[in-house]
mmCIF file of C-alpha atoms in Angstrom:
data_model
loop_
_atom_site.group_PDB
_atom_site.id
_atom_site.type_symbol
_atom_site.label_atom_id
_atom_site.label_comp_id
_atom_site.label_asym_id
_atom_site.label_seq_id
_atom_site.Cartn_x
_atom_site.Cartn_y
_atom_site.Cartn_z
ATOM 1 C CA UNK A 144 0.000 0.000 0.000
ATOM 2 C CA UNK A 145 2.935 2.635 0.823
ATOM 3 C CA UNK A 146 4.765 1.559 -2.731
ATOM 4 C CA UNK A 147 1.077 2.305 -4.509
ATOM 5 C CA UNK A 148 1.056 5.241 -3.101
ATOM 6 C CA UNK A 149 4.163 6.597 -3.565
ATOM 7 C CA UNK A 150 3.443 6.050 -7.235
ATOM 8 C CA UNK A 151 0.389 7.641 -7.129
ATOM 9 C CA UNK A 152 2.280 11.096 -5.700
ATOM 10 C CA UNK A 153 4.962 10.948 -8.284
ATOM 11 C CA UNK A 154 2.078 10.470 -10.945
ATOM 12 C CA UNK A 155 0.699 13.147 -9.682
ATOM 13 C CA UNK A 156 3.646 15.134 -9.302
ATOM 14 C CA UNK A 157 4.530 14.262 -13.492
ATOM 15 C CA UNK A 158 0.919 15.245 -14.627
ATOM 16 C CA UNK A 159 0.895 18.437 -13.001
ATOM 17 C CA UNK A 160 4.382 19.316 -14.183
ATOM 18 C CA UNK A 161 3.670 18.408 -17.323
ATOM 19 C CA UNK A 162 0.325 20.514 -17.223
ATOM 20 C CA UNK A 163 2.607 23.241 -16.433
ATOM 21 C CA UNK A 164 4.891 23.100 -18.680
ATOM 22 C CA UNK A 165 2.073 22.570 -21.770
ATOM 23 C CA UNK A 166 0.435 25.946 -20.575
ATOM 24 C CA UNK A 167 3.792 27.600 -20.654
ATOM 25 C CA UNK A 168 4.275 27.096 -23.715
ATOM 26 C CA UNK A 169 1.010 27.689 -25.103
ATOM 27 C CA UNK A 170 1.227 31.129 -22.976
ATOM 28 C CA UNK A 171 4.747 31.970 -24.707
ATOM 29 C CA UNK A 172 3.847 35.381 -26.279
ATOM 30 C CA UNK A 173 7.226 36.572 -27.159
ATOM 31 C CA UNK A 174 9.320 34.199 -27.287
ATOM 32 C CA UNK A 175 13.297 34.910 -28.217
ATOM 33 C CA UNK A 176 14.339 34.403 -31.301
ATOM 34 C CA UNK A 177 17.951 34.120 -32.893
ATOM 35 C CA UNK A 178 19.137 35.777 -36.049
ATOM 36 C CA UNK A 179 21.937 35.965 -38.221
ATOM 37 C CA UNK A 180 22.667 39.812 -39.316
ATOM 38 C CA UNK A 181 24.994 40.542 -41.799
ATOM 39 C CA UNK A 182 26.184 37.934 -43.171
ATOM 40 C CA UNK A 183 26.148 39.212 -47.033
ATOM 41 C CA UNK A 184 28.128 42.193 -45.732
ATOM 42 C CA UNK A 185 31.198 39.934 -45.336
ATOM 43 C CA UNK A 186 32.717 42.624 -42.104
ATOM 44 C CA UNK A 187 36.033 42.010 -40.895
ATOM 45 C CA UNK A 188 35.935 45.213 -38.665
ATOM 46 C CA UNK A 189 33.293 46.921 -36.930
ATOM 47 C CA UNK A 190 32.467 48.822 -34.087
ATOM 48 C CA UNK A 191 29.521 47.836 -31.602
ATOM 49 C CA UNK A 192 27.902 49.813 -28.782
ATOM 50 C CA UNK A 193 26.052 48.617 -25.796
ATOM 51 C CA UNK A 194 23.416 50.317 -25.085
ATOM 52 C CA UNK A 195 23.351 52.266 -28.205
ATOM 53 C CA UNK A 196 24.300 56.071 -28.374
ATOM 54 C CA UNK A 197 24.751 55.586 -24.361
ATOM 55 C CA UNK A 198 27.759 52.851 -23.672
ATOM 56 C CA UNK A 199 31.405 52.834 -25.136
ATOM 57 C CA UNK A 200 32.118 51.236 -28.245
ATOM 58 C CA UNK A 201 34.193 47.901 -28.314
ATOM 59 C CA UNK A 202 36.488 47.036 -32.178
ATOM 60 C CA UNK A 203 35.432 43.967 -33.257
ATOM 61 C CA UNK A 204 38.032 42.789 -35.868
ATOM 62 C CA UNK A 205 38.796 39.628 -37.632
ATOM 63 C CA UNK A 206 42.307 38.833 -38.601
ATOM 64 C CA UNK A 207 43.977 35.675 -39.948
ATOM 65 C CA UNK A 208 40.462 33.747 -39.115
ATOM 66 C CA UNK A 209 40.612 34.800 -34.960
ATOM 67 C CA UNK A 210 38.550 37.362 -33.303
ATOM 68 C CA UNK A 211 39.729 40.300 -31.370
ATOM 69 C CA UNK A 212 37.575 42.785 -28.992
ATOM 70 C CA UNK A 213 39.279 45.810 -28.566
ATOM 71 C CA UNK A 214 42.701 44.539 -29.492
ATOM 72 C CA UNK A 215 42.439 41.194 -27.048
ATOM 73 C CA UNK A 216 41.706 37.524 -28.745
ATOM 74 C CA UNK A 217 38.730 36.284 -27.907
ATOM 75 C CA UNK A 218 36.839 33.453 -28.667
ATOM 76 C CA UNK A 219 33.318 34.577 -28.304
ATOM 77 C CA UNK A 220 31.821 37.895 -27.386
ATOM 78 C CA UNK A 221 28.921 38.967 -25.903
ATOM 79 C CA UNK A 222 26.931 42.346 -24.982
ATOM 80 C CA UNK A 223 23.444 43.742 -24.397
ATOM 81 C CA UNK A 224 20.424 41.816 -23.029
ATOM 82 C CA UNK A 225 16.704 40.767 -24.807
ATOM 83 C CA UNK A 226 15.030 44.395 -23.465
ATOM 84 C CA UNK A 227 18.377 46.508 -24.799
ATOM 85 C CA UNK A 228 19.856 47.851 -27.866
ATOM 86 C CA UNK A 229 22.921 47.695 -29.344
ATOM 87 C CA UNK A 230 24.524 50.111 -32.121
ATOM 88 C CA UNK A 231 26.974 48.906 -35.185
ATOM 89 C CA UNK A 232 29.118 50.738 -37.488
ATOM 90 C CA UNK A 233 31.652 49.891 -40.524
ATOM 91 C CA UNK A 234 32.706 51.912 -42.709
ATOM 92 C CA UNK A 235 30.024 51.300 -45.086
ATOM 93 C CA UNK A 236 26.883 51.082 -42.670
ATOM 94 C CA UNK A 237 24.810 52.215 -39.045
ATOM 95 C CA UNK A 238 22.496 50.519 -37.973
ATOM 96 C CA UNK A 239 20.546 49.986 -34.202
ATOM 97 C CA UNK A 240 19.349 46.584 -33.421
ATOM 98 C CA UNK A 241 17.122 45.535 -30.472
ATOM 99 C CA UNK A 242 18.545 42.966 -27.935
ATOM 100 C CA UNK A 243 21.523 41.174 -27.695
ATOM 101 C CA UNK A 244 24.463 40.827 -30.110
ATOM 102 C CA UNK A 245 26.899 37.813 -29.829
ATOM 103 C CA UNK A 246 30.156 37.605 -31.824
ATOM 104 C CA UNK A 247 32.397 34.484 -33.237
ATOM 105 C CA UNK A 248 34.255 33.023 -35.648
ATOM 106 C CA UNK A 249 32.578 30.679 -38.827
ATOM 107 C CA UNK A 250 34.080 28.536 -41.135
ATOM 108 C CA UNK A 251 32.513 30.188 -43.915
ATOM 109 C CA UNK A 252 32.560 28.355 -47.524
ATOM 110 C CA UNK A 253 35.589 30.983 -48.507
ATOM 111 C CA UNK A 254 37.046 30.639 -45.260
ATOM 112 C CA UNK A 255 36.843 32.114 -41.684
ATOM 113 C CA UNK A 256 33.897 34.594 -41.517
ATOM 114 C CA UNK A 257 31.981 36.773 -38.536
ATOM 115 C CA UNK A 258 29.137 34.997 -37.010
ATOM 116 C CA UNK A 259 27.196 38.176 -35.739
ATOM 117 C CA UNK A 260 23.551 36.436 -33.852
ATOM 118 C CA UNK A 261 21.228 39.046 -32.324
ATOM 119 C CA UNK A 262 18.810 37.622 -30.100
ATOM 120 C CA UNK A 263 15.895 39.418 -29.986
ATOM 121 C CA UNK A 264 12.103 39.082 -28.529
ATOM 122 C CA UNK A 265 10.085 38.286 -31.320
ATOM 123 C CA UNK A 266 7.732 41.336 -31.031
ATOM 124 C CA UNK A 267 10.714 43.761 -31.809
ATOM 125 C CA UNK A 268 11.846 41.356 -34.523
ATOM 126 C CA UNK A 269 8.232 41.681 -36.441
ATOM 127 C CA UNK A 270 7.656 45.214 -35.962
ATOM 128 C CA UNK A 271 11.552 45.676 -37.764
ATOM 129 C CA UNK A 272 10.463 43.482 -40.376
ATOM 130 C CA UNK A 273 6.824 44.701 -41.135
ATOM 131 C CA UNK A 274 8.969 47.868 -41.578
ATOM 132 C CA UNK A 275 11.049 47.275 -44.268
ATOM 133 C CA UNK A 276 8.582 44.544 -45.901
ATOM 134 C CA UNK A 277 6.265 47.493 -46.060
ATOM 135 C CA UNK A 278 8.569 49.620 -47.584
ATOM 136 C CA UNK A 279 8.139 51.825 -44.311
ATOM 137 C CA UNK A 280 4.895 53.009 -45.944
ATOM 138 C CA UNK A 281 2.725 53.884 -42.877
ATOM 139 C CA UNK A 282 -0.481 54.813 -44.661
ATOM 140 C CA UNK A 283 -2.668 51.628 -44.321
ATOM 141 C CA UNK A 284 -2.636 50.646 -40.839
ATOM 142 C CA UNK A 285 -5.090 47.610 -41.412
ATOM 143 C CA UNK A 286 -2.780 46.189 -44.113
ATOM 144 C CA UNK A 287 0.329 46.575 -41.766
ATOM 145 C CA UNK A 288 -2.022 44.690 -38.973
ATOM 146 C CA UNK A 289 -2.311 41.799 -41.712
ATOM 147 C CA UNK A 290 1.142 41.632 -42.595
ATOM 148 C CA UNK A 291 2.280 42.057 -38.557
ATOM 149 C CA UNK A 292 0.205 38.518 -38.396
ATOM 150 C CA UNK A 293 1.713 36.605 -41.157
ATOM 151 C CA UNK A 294 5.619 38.134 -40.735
ATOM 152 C CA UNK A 295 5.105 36.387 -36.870
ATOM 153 C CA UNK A 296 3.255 32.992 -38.045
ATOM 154 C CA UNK A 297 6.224 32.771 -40.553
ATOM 155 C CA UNK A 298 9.349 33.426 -37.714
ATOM 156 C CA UNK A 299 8.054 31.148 -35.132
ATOM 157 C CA UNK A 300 6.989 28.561 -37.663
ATOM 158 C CA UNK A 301 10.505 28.491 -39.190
ATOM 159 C CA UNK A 302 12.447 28.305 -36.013
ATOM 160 C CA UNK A 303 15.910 26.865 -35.936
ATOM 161 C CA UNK A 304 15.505 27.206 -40.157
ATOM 162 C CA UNK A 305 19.107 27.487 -40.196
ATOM 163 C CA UNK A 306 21.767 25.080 -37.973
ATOM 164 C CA UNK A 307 22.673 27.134 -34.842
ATOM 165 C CA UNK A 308 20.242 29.825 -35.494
ATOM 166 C CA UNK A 309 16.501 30.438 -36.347
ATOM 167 C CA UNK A 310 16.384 32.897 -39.223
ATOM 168 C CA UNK A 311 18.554 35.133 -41.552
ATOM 169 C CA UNK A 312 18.156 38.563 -41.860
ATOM 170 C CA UNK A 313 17.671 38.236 -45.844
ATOM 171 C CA UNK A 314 15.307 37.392 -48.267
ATOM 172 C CA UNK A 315 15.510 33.679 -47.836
ATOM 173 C CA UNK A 316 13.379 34.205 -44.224
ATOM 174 C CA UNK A 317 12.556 37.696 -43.865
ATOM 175 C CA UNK A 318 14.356 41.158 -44.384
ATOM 176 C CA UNK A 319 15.630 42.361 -41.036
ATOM 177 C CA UNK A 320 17.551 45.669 -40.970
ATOM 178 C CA UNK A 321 17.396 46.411 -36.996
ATOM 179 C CA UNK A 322 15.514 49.618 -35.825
ATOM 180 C CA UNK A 323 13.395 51.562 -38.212
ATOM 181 C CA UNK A 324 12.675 55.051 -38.278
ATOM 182 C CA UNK A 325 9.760 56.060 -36.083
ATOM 183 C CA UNK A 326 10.214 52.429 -34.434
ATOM 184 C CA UNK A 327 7.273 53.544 -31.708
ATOM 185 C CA UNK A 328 4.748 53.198 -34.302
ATOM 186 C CA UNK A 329 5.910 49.835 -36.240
ATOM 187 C CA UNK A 330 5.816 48.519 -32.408
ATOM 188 C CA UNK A 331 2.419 50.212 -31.702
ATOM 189 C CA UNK A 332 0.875 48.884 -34.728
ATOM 190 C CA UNK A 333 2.438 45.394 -34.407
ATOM 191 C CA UNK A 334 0.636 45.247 -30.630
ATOM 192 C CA UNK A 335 -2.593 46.151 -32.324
ATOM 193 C CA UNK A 336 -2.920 43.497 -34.320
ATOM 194 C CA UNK A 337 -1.931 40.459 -31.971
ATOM 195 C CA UNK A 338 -5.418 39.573 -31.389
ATOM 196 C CA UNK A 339 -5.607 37.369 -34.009
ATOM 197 C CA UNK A 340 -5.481 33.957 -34.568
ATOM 198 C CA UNK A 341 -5.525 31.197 -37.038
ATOM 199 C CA UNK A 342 -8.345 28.327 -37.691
ATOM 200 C CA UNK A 343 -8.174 25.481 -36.699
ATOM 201 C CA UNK A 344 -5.412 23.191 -38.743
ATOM 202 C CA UNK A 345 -3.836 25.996 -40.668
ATOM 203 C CA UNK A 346 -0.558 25.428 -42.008
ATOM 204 C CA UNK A 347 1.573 27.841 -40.746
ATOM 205 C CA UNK A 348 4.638 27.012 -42.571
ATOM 206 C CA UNK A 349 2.373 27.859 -45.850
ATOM 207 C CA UNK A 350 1.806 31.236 -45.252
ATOM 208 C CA UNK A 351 4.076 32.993 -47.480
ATOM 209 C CA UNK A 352 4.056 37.270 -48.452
ATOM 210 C CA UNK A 353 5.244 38.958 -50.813
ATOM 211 C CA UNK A 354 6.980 42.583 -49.820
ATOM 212 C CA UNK A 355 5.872 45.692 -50.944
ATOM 213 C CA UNK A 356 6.713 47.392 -54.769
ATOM 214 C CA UNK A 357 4.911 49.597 -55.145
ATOM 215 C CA UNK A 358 1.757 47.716 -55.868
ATOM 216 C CA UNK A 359 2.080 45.951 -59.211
ATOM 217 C CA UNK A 360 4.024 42.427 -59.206
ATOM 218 C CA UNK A 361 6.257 41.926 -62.757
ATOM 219 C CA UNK A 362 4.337 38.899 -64.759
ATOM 220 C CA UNK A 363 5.530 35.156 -63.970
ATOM 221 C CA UNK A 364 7.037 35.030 -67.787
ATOM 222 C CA UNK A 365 9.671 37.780 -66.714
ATOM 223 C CA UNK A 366 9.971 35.489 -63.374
ATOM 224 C CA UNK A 367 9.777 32.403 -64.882
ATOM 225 C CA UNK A 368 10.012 32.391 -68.125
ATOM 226 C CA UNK A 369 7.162 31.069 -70.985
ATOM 227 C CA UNK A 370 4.376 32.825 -72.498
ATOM 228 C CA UNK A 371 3.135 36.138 -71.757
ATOM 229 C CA UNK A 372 0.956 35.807 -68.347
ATOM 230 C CA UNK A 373 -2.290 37.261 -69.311
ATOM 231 C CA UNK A 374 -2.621 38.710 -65.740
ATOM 232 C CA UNK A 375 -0.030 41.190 -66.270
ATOM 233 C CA UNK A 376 -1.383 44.642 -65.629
ATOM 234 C CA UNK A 377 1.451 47.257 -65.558
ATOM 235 C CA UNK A 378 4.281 48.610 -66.504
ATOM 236 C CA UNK A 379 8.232 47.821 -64.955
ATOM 237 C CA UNK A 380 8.983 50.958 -63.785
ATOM 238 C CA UNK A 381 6.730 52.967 -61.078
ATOM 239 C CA UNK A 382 8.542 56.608 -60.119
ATOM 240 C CA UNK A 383 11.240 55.341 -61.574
ATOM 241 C CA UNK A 384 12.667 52.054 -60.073
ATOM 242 C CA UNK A 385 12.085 48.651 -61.346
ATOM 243 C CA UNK A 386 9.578 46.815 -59.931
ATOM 244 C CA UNK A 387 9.501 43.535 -58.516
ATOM 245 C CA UNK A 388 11.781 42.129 -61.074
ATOM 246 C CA UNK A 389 13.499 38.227 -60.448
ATOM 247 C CA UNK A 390 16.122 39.516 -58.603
ATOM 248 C CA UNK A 391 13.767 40.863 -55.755
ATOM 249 C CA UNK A 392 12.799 37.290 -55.222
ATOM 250 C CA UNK A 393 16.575 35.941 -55.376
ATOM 251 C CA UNK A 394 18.034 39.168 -54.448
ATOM 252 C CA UNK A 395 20.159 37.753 -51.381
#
């Protein structure tokens, strides 16, 4: 009797921690999430500050395939938290990301390369990318509210898309160029439209979005070759710039 009902406590004891644990993660709102920034820009110095235009900036420089923070070898390095920001500069860019920014060494395919991973909550991540996927075009709040809800279902659906890391900051996952201008409002706007959710048995790994050109997509013979699509409704150029040509779809 004693045995049976130890086993009945530690039964117990599993199902409720279990229960736990299943409501945690159905409660996890804004969960972290892991990306890869800058990798196309192929840096081998930089400057980072932590917490940006407020702490002192640290060199970050790769030489003969080892890293070195502020002239010292280092294996990995390390600053900021998930509720901070960070600052970068090179000579060819500035940019202020949201969270925290870890550095090391990757054996790239042409040889030793910076592995820069910004770990960020995912409700800062989507409002940066409904930015730039938007073409920071602020006029149709409703639309931005749509695309806030398929930019998320897309991240947390494609976690760990890449080995050691969730997502890239390109193309192939989602364009993610840190802070944008007038961040309050992307952030604003991303909180307003968190109330949704999906039926029942969605897919969310087939929810895919195109980013904004301008309003007219180029015809799928220009994309893909073939006949003349008979949807094709506009002109290539709009102000100006080419629109939504191949390359914007295999740009990175």
């Amino acid at each position: 009797m004693k045995e049976m009902n130890q086993k009945t406590i530690y039964a117990g004891i599993f199902i409720l921690n279990f229960l736990a644990f299943s409501r945690g993660v159905g409660r996890e709102e804004n969960p972290l999430l892991m990306i890869r920034i800058l990798e196309k820009q192929n840096l081998r110095e930089l400057e980072v500050q932590s917490r940006a235009n407020q702490g002192p900036w640290n060199r970050i420089k790769l030489t003969r395939g080892f890293l070195s923070v502020n002239g010292k070898a280092q294996n990995r390095a390390s600053w900021g938290s998930p509720g901070s920001t960070f600052k970068i500069r090179s000579s060819n860019l500035t940019r202020i990301y949201p969270g925290q920014i870890t550095f090391s060494v990757d054996s790239g395919d042409k040889g030793p390369e910076l592995l820069i991973l910004n770990l960020v909550p995912a409700s800062d991540y989507v409002a940066c990318v409904m930015a730039f996927e938007s073409a920071y075009d602020r006029s149709q709040p409703e639309y931005l509210k749509a695309l806030r809800v398929v930019v998320r279902a897309f991240a947390l659906s494609h976690r760990r898309r890449h080995p050691g890391y969730d997502l890239c900051d390109l193309s192939h996952c989602q364009v993610y160029q840190g802070l944008p201008p007038h961040f309050d409002f992307w952030r604003e706007t991303a909180e307003a439209g968190g109330n949704f959710t999906f039926p029942a048995g969605t897919d969310l790994k087939a929810l895919f979005f195109h980013r904004c050109c301008g309003g007219m997509l180029e015809s799928s013979d220009q994309i893909w070759g073939g006949s003349l699509s008979p949807s094709r409704t506009g002109p290539d150029e709009w102000k100006g710039e080419t629109l939504c040509r191949a390359d914007s779809f295999f740009r990175d």
